[in-house]
PDB file of C-alpha atoms in Angstrom:
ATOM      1  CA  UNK P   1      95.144 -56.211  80.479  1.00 78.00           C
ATOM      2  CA  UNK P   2      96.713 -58.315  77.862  1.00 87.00           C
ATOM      3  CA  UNK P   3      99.158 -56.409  75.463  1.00 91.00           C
ATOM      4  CA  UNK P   4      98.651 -57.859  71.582  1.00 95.00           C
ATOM      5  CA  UNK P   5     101.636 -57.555  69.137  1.00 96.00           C
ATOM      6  CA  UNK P   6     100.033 -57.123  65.738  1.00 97.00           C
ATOM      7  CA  UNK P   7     102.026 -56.758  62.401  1.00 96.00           C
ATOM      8  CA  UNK P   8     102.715 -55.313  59.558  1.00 97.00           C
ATOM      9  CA  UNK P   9     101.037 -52.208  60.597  1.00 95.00           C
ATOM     10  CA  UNK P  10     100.523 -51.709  57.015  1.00 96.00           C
ATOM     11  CA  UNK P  11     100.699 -53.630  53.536  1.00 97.00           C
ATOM     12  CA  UNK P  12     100.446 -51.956  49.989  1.00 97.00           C
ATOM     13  CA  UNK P  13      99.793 -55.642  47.999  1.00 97.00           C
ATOM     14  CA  UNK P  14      99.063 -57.030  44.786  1.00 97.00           C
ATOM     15  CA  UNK P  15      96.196 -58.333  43.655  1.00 97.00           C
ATOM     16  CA  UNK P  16      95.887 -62.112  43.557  1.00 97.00           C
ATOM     17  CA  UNK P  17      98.959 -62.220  46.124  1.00 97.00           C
ATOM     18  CA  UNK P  18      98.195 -63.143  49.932  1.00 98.00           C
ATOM     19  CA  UNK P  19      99.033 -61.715  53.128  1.00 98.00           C
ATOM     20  CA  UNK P  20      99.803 -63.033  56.836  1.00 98.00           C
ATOM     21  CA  UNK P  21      99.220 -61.006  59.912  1.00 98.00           C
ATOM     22  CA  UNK P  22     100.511 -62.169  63.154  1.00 98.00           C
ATOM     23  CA  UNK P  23      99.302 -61.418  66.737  1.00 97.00           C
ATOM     24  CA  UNK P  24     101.390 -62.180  69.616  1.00 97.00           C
ATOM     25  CA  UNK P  25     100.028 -62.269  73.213  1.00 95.00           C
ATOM     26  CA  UNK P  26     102.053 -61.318  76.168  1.00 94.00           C
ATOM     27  CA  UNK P  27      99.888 -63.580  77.875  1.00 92.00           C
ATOM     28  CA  UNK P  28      98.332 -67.166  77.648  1.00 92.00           C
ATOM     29  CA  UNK P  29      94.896 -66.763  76.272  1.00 90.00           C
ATOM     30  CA  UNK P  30      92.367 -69.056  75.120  1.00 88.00           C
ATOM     31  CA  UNK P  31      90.256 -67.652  72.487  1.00 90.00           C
ATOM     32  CA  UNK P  32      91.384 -64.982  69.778  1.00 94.00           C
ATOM     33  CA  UNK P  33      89.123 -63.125  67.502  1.00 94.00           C
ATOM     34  CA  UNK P  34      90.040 -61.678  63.968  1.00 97.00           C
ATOM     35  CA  UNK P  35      88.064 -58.478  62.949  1.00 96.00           C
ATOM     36  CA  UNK P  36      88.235 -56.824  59.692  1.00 97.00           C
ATOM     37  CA  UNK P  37      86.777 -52.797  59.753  1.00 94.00           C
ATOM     38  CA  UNK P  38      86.560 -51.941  55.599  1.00 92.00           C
ATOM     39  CA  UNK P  39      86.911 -47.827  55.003  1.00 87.00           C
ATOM     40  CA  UNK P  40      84.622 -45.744  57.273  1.00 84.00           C
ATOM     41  CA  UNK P  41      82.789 -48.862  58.312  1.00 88.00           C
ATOM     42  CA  UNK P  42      82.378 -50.698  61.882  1.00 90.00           C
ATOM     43  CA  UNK P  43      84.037 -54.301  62.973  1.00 93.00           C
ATOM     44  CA  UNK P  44      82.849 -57.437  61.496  1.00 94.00           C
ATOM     45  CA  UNK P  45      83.981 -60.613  63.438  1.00 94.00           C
ATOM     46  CA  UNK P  46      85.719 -62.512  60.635  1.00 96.00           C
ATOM     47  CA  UNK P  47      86.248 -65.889  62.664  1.00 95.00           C
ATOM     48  CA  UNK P  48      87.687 -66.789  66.420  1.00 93.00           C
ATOM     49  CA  UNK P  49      90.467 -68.656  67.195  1.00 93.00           C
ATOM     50  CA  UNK P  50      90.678 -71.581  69.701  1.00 88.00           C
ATOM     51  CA  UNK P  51      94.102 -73.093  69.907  1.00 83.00           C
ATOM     52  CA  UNK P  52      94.220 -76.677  68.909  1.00 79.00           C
ATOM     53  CA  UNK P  53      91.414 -76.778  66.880  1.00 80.00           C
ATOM     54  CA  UNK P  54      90.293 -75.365  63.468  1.00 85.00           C
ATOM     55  CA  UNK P  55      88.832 -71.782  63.552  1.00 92.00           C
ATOM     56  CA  UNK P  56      85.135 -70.549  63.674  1.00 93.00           C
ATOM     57  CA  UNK P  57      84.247 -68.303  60.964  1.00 96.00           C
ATOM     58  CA  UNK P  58      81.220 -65.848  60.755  1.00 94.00           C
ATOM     59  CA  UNK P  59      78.867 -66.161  58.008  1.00 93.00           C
ATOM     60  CA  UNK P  60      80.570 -64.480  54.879  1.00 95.00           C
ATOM     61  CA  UNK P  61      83.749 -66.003  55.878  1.00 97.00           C
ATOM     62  CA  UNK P  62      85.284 -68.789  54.399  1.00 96.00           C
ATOM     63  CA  UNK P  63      88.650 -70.664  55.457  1.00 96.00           C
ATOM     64  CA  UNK P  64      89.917 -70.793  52.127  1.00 97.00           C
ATOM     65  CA  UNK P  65      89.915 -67.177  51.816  1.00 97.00           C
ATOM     66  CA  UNK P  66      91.099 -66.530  55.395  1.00 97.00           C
ATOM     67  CA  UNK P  67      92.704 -69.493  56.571  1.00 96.00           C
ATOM     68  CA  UNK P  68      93.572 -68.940  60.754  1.00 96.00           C
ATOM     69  CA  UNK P  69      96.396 -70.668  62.338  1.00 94.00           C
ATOM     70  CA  UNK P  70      96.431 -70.853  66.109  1.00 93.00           C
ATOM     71  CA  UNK P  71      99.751 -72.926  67.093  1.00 91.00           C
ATOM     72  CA  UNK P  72     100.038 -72.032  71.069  1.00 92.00           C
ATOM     73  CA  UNK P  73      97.658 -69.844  73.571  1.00 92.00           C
ATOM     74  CA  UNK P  74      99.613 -66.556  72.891  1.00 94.00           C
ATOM     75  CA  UNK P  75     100.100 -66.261  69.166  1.00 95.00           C
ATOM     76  CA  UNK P  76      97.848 -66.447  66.165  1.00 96.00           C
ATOM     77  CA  UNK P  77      97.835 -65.655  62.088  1.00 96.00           C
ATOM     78  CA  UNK P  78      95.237 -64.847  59.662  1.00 97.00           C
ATOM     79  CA  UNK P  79      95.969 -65.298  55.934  1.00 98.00           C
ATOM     80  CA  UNK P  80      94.417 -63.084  53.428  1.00 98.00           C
ATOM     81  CA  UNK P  81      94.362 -64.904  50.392  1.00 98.00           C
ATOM     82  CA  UNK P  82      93.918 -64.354  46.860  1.00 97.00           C
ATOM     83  CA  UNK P  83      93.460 -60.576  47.588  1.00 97.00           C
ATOM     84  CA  UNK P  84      91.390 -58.105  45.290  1.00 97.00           C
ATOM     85  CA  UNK P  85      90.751 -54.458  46.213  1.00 96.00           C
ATOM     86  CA  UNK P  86      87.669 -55.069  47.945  1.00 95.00           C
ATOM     87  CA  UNK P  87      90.243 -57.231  50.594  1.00 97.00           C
ATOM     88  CA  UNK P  88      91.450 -53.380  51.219  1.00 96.00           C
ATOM     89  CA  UNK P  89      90.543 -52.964  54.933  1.00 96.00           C
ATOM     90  CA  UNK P  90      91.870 -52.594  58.310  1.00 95.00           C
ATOM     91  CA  UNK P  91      92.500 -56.121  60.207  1.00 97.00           C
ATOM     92  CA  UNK P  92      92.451 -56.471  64.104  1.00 96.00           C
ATOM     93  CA  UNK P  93      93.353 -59.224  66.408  1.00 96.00           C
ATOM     94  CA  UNK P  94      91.691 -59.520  70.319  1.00 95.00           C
ATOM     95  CA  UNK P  95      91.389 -61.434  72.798  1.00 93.00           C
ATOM     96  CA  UNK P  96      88.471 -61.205  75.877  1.00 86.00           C
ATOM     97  CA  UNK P  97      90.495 -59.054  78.561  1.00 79.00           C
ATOM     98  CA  UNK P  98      89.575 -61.403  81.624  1.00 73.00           C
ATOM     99  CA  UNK P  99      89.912 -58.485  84.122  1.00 71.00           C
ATOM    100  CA  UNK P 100      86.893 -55.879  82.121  1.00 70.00           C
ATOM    101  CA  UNK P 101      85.460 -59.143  80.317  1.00 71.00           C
ATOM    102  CA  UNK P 102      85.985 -56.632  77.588  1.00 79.00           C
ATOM    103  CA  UNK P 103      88.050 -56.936  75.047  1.00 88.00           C
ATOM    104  CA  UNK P 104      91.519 -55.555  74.367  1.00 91.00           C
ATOM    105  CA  UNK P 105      93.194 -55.337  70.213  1.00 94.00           C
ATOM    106  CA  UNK P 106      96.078 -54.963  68.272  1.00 94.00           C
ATOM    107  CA  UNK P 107      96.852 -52.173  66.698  1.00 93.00           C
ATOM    108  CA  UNK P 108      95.365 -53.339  63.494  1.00 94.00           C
ATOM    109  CA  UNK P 109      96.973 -53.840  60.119  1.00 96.00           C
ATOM    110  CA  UNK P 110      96.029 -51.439  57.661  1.00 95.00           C
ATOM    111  CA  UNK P 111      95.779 -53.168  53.952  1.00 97.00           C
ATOM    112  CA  UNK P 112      95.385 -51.727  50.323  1.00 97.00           C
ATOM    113  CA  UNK P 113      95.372 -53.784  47.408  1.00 97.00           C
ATOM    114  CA  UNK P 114      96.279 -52.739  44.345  1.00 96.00           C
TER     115      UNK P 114
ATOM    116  CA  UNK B   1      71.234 -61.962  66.825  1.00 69.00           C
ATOM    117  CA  UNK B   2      71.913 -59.213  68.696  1.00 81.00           C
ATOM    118  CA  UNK B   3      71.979 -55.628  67.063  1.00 91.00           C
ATOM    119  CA  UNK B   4      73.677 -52.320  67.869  1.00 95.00           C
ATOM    120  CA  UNK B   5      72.634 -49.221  66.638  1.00 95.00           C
ATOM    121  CA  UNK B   6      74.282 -45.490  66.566  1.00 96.00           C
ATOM    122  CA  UNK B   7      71.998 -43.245  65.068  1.00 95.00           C
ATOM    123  CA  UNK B   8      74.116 -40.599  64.918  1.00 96.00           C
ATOM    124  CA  UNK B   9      77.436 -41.084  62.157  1.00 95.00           C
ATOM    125  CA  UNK B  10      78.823 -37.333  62.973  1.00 97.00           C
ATOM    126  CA  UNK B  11      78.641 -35.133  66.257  1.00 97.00           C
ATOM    127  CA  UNK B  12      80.923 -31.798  66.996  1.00 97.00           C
ATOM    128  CA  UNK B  13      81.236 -30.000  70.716  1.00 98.00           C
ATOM    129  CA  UNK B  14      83.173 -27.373  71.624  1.00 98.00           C
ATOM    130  CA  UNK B  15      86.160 -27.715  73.629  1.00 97.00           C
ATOM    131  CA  UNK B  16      85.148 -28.277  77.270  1.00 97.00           C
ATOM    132  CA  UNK B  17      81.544 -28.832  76.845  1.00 98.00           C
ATOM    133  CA  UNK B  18      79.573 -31.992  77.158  1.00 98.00           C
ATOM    134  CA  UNK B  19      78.102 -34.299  74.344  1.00 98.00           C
ATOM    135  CA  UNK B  20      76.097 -37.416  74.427  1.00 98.00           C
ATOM    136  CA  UNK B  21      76.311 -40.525  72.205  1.00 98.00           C
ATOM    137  CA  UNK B  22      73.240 -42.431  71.811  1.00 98.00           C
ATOM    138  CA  UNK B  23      73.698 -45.912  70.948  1.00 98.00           C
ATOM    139  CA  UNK B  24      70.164 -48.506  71.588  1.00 97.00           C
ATOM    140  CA  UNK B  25      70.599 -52.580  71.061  1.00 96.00           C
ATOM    141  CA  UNK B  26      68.807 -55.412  70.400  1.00 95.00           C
ATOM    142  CA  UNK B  27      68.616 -58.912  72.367  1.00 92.00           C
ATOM    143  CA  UNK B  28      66.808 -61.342  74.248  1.00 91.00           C
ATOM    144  CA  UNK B  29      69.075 -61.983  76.878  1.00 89.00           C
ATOM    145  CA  UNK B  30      69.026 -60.596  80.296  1.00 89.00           C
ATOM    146  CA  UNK B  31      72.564 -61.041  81.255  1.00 91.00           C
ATOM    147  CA  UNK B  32      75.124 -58.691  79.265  1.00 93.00           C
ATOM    148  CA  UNK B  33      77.769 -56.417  78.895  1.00 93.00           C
ATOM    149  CA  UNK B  34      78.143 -53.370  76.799  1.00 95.00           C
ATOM    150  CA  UNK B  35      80.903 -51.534  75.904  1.00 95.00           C
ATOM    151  CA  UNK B  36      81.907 -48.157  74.797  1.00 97.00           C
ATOM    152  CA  UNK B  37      85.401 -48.258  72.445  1.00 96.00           C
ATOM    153  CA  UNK B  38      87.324 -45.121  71.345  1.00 96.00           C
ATOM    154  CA  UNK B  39      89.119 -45.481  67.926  1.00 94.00           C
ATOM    155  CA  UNK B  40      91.583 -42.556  67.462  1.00 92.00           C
ATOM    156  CA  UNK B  41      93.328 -41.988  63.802  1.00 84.00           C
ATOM    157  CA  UNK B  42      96.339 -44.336  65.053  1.00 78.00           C
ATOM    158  CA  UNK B  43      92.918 -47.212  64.570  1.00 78.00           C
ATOM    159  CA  UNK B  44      94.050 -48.772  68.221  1.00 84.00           C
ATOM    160  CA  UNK B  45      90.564 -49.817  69.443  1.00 90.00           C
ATOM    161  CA  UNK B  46      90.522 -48.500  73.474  1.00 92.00           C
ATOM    162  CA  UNK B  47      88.188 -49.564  76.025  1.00 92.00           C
ATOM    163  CA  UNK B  48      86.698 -46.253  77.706  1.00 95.00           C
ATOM    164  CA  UNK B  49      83.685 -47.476  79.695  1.00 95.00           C
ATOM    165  CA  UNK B  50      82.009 -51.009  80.297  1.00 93.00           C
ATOM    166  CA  UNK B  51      78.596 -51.963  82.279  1.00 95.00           C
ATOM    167  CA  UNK B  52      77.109 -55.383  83.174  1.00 92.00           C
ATOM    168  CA  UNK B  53      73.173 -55.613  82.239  1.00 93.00           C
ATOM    169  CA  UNK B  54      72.918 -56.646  85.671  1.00 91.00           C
ATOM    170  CA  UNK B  55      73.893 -53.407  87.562  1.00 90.00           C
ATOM    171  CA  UNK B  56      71.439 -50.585  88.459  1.00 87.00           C
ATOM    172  CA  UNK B  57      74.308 -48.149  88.556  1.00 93.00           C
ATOM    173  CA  UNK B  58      75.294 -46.372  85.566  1.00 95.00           C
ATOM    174  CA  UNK B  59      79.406 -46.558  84.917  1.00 94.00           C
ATOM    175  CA  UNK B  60      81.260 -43.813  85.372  1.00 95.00           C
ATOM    176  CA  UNK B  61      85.234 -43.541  84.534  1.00 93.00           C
ATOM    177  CA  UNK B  62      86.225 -39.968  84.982  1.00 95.00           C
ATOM    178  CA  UNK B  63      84.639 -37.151  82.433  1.00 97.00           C
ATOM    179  CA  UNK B  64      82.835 -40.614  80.996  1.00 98.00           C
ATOM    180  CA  UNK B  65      79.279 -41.675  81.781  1.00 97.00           C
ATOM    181  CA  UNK B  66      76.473 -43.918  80.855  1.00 98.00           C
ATOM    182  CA  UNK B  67      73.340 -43.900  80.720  1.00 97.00           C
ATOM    183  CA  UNK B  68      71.839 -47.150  81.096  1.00 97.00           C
ATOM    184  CA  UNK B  69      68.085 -47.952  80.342  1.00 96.00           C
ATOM    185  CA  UNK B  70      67.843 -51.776  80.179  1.00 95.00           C
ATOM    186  CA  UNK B  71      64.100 -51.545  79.565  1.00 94.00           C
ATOM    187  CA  UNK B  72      64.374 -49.397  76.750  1.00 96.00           C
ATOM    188  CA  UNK B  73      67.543 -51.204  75.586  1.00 96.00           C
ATOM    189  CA  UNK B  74      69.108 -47.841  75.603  1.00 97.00           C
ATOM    190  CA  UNK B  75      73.558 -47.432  76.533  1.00 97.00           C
ATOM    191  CA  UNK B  76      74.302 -43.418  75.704  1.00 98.00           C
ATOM    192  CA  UNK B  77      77.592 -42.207  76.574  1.00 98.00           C
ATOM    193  CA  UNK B  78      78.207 -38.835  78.179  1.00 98.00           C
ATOM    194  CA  UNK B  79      81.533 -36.952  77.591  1.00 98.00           C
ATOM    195  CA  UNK B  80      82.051 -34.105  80.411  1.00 98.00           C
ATOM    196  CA  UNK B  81      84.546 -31.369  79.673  1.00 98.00           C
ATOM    197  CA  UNK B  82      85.336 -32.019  76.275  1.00 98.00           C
ATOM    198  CA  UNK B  83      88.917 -32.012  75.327  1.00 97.00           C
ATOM    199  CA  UNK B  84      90.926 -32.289  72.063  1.00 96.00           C
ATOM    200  CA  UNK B  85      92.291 -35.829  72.743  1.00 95.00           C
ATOM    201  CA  UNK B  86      88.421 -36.998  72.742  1.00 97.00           C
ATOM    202  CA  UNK B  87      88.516 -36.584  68.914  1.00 97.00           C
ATOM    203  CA  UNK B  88      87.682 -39.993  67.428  1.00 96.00           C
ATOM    204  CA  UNK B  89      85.767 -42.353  66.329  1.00 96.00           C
ATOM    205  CA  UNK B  90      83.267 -44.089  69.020  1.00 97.00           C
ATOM    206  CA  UNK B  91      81.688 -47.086  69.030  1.00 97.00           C
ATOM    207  CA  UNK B  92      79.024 -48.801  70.951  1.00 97.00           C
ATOM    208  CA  UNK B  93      79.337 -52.725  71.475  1.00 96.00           C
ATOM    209  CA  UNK B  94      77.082 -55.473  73.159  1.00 94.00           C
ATOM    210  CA  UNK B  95      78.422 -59.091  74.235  1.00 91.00           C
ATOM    211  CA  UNK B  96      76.563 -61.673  75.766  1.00 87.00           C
ATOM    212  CA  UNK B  97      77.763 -62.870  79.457  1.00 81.00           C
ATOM    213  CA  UNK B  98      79.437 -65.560  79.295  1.00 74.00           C
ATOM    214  CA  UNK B  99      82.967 -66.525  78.860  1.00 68.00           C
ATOM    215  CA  UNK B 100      84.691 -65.796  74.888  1.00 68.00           C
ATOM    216  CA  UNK B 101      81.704 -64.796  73.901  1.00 78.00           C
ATOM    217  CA  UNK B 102      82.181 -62.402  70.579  1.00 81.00           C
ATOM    218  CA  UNK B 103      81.396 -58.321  70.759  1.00 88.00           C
ATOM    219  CA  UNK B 104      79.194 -57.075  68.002  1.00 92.00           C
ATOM    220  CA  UNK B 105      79.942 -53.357  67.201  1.00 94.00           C
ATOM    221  CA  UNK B 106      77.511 -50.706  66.346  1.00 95.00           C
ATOM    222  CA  UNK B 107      78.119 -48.188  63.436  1.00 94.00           C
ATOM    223  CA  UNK B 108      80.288 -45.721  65.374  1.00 95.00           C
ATOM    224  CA  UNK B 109      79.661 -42.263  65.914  1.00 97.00           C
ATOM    225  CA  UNK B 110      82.789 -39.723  64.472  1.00 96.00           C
ATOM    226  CA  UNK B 111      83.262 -37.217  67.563  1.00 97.00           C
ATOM    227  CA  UNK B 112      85.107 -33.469  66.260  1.00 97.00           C
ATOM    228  CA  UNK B 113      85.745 -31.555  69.169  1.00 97.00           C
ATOM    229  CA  UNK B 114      86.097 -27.625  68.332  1.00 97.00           C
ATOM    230  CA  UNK B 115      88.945 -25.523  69.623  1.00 96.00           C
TER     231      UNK B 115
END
């Protein structure tokens, strides 16, 4: 299985500031998937990443808001921008774990906005 | 779209005994995978158990099981011998077959396990 690099682990921020997290793959993969899980909730696919071209966001998601960049096959960024409290949420990278054709994460980024 | 539903937000078991996690979809494909995913406190999402729509044969991987009902759209998970590190949160996912195809999570089920 893949092993994902996600950080920060955690971000106390401001509102109206933004945020990058980063995901790096140890391995060349072709999609990546951004998740956010808000407090006591499940995973909601925020958009998926294809390198080379723009990102595919979920309904509810826009790019302004969470702008992707996908700049080789084994790294990736989301953006949270403009934050406000409800922003305050845990955010997780994956990728489809070719082996299980499940699907292995980062350790997620925990974020509170204050 | 495809739906996943836990019906049950909090079970407990003692230490060593066995405890089932319900979990039912929705979809009109035939071809599929579903998932069960542990989330511990540390939030690192782990695979624990995976079967393809397309098998008879329920998964098993160690004290895990499933029990798969296609028909009834039914995927319950079956936790043997109980321990302390099975303390988490648990949820039930469902991707189409396919390649990059994007996992849609149920609710999750919060699993206590009692000294």
């Amino acid at each position: 299985s893949a092993v994902i690099s996600q950080k920060p682990s955690r971000d106390i921020c401001q509102r109206g500031t933004s945020l990058t997290i980063q995901c790096q793959v140890d391995s060349q993969v072709t999609m990546m998937f951004w998740y956010r899980q808000q407090p006591g909730q499940s995973l909601t696919l925020i958009a998926t990443a294809n390198q080379g071209s723009e990102a595919t966001y979920e309904s509810g998601f826009v790019i302004d808001k969470f702008p992707i960049s996908r700049p080789n096959l084994t790294f990736s960024t989301l953006t949270v921008s403009n934050m406000s409290p409800e922003d305050s949420s845990i955010y997780l990278c994956s990728v489809e774990d070719t082996g299980s054709y499940g699907y292995t994460f980062g350790s997620g980024t925990r974020l509170t906005v204050v | 779209a495809q739906t996943v539903t836990q019906s049950q937000p909090e079970m407990s078991v003692q230490e060593a005994e066995t405890v089932t996690l319900s979990c039912t979809y929705d979809t009109s494909e035939s071809d599929y995978y579903l998932f069960w995913y542990k989330q511990p406190p540390s939030r690192q999402m782990i695979l624990v158990i995976r079967q393809e729509a397309y098998k008879q044969q329920n998964a098993t991987e160690n004290r895990f099981s499933v029990n798969f009902q296609k028909a009834a759209k039914s995927f319950s998970l079956k936790i043997s011998d109980s321990q302390l590190g099975d303390a988490a949160m648990y949820f039930c996912a469902y991707r189409t077959f396919g390649g990059y195809q994007k996992v849609t999570f149920g609710t999750g089920t919060k699993l206590q396990v009692i000294p």
